[in-house]
Amino acid sequence: KQEVTQIPAALSVPEGENLVLNCSFTDSAIYNLQWFRQDPGKGLTSLLLIQSSQREQTSGRLNASLDKSSGRSTLYIAASQPGDSATYLCAVRPQGGSEKLVFGKGTKLTVNP
Amino acid sequence: IAGITQAPTSQILAAGRRMTLRCTQDMRHNAMYWYRQDLGLGLRLIHYSNTAGTTGKGEVPDGYSVSRANTDDFPLTLASAVPSQTSVYFCASSAGLHKGEKLFFGSGTQLSVL
């Protein structure tokens, strides 16, 4: 059974710092991996989607990498800002014909001014 | 603005009552999903639909039912609510597994069952 783990559960950094959020998954047989952002009391917003054949995706200050063989993904945030404060979740789409994502429990990021 | 609309945004419900959470999307996505989010447990899939006319069970389907009469609407019904169904419910949609399938979420429904 696929499991997704995000460590740490919470992270606090000063503004301007570059940071890395980690996501690991137990089964490398995936179609893709997505990173989401969730603000308090809101739904999830998809940030980046990496297909299994890809190594990374970039959007602005965000860069997500995927190492499928080792079951790991990282989300790199450059020059962090207080507005980046949110919970970041990753999710994988396992292979096997199911329309189901498996989510990690997220990392709560606080960027201090 | 294109996206997913959920209603109501919040609801307090007496145990034993029937409740339908509404979800509508205007992106013509084939796939739709219902999740519940609970502290410490993360997001769990309740039911899903790959396309209009079909539905499937997720991880935690007991006590819930769905229907998909058309592409746009995917209501979730609690036939007889129980306190353990207190949660935040999110509806989501995607173009589908083989079409890029970025997932879009609604803003959620906060449900309290007393």
XYZ file of C-alpha atoms in Angstrom:
227
model
C 0.000 0.000 0.000
C 1.395 3.385 -0.999
C 2.250 5.709 1.867
C 3.371 9.324 1.621
C 5.354 10.982 4.394
C 6.256 14.621 4.864
C 8.883 15.601 7.388
C 8.976 17.914 9.239
C 5.342 18.488 10.146
C 6.114 22.148 10.783
C 8.885 24.545 9.804
C 9.585 28.147 10.771
C 12.114 30.259 8.866
C 13.065 33.938 8.605
C 12.032 35.888 5.545
C 14.438 35.669 2.622
C 15.696 32.194 3.384
C 15.798 29.498 0.720
C 14.138 26.332 1.969
C 13.388 22.754 1.021
C 10.308 20.733 1.872
C 10.538 16.965 1.696
C 8.144 14.285 0.535
C 8.801 10.552 0.467
C 6.686 7.708 -0.872
C 7.015 3.970 -0.394
C 6.187 2.640 -3.870
C 7.982 4.027 -6.931
C 5.218 2.883 -9.297
C 3.515 6.249 -9.732
C 2.045 8.207 -12.619
C 2.836 11.597 -11.161
C 3.377 13.659 -8.032
C 1.719 16.954 -7.155
C 2.594 19.634 -4.670
C -0.272 21.637 -3.164
C -0.591 24.683 -0.970
C -3.364 25.059 1.606
C -4.097 28.305 3.402
C -6.038 28.168 6.695
C -9.741 27.572 6.120
C -9.264 27.146 2.389
C -9.079 24.396 -0.174
C -5.906 23.090 -1.736
C -4.246 24.826 -4.678
C -2.084 22.790 -7.017
C 1.383 24.320 -7.334
C 3.343 21.888 -9.453
C 2.708 18.534 -11.074
C 5.606 16.275 -12.074
C 4.936 13.359 -14.402
C 6.800 10.137 -13.635
C 9.049 10.640 -16.675
C 10.106 14.101 -15.520
C 12.805 15.099 -13.055
C 11.621 18.570 -12.090
C 9.137 21.358 -12.635
C 9.542 25.073 -11.979
C 7.084 27.881 -11.402
C 8.443 31.249 -10.337
C 10.289 30.843 -7.039
C 9.179 27.229 -6.718
C 11.070 24.211 -8.001
C 9.945 20.647 -7.450
C 12.151 17.646 -8.127
C 11.291 13.992 -8.363
C 13.548 10.979 -7.797
C 11.165 8.146 -8.453
C 13.623 5.342 -7.849
C 14.404 6.542 -4.336
C 10.805 7.536 -3.613
C 11.547 11.181 -2.919
C 10.457 14.628 -3.993
C 11.521 18.040 -2.790
C 9.885 21.433 -3.092
C 12.432 24.244 -3.143
C 11.213 27.740 -2.304
C 13.633 30.526 -3.115
C 13.782 33.805 -1.211
C 10.865 32.955 1.060
C 8.264 35.613 1.903
C 5.658 35.870 4.696
C 3.009 35.258 2.030
C 4.476 31.787 1.509
C 3.223 30.809 4.961
C 0.815 27.916 4.460
C 0.632 24.148 4.673
C 2.271 22.346 1.761
C 1.076 18.876 0.824
C 2.381 16.396 -1.676
C 0.369 13.645 -3.305
C 1.196 10.775 -5.624
C -0.959 9.008 -8.178
C -0.132 5.302 -7.847
C -0.115 3.119 -10.926
C -2.744 0.413 -10.934
C -5.757 1.830 -12.699
C -7.230 3.734 -9.781
C -8.336 7.363 -9.894
C -7.008 8.046 -6.429
C -4.298 10.283 -5.074
C -2.413 9.399 -1.906
C -1.679 12.493 0.172
C 0.938 13.254 2.747
C -0.189 15.059 5.891
C 1.657 18.213 4.958
C 4.328 20.546 6.267
C 3.119 23.729 7.908
C 5.465 26.530 6.871
C 5.753 29.826 8.710
C 7.908 32.558 7.201
C 8.651 35.230 9.782
C 9.091 38.867 8.709
C -14.557 32.694 -12.669
C -13.997 29.060 -13.578
C -13.655 26.600 -10.774
C -15.456 24.498 -8.207
C -18.293 25.765 -6.054
C -19.261 24.013 -2.830
C -22.326 24.719 -0.723
C -22.949 25.277 2.076
C -19.674 26.704 3.411
C -20.566 25.487 6.882
C -23.375 23.579 8.568
C -24.326 22.410 12.023
C -26.437 19.269 11.874
C -28.240 17.158 14.435
C -27.263 13.495 14.511
C -29.612 11.339 12.493
C -30.490 14.048 9.996
C -29.958 13.719 6.276
C -27.644 16.210 4.569
C -26.487 16.794 1.016
C -23.322 18.703 0.277
C -23.347 20.278 -3.149
C -20.470 20.531 -5.597
C -20.494 22.079 -9.058
C -17.631 22.592 -11.479
C -17.599 24.540 -14.721
C -14.342 23.254 -16.189
C -15.953 20.278 -17.955
C -13.681 17.941 -16.027
C -14.389 14.238 -16.313
C -13.228 13.203 -12.857
C -14.625 14.450 -9.553
C -13.807 13.533 -5.979
C -14.987 14.007 -2.416
C -12.427 14.159 0.401
C -12.682 14.718 4.106
C -9.886 16.387 6.023
C -9.361 15.690 9.710
C -6.612 16.858 12.017
C -3.920 14.226 12.292
C -5.457 12.055 9.576
C -4.950 14.262 6.558
C -7.083 14.026 3.435
C -9.059 10.840 2.865
C -10.998 9.986 -0.254
C -14.688 9.249 0.300
C -16.041 8.658 -3.215
C -15.003 9.495 -6.732
C -16.393 9.579 -10.252
C -14.291 9.028 -13.365
C -17.000 10.334 -15.675
C -20.678 11.208 -15.677
C -22.805 8.183 -14.845
C -20.111 6.312 -12.915
C -18.988 6.423 -9.277
C -16.542 4.532 -7.106
C -15.711 4.057 -3.445
C -12.688 5.610 -1.821
C -11.002 4.860 1.493
C -13.858 5.885 3.785
C -17.174 5.476 1.923
C -19.372 4.149 4.744
C -22.259 6.448 5.637
C -21.913 8.464 2.421
C -23.395 8.221 -1.049
C -22.812 10.141 -4.279
C -24.370 10.508 -7.688
C -23.066 11.843 -10.999
C -26.053 12.558 -13.214
C -24.111 15.030 -15.352
C -20.568 16.322 -15.847
C -20.893 19.401 -13.666
C -22.514 18.204 -10.440
C -21.329 15.712 -7.836
C -23.430 15.870 -4.631
C -22.423 14.008 -1.472
C -25.205 12.750 0.786
C -25.048 11.724 4.415
C -28.154 9.589 4.878
C -28.151 9.682 8.680
C -25.395 11.877 10.074
C -23.259 10.746 13.019
C -20.819 12.798 15.136
C -17.805 11.024 13.581
C -18.742 12.675 10.296
C -17.814 16.055 11.739
C -15.100 17.194 9.362
C -14.138 19.553 6.580
C -15.309 18.218 3.236
C -13.601 19.101 -0.026
C -14.811 18.487 -3.532
C -12.188 18.286 -6.287
C -12.022 17.706 -10.010
C -9.511 16.911 -12.708
C -9.447 16.398 -16.446
C -8.601 12.759 -15.789
C -5.675 10.417 -15.366
C -4.494 10.570 -18.960
C -5.082 14.286 -19.532
C -2.557 15.997 -17.284
C -4.865 15.674 -14.276
C -3.916 18.625 -12.182
C -6.390 18.546 -9.304
C -8.606 21.529 -8.517
C -10.278 21.898 -5.115
C -13.309 23.745 -3.856
C -13.162 25.903 -0.727
C -14.651 23.250 1.488
C -17.672 22.678 3.720
C -17.187 22.686 7.474
C -19.719 20.196 8.868
C -20.430 19.709 12.554
C -22.689 16.846 13.623
C -23.976 17.154 17.165
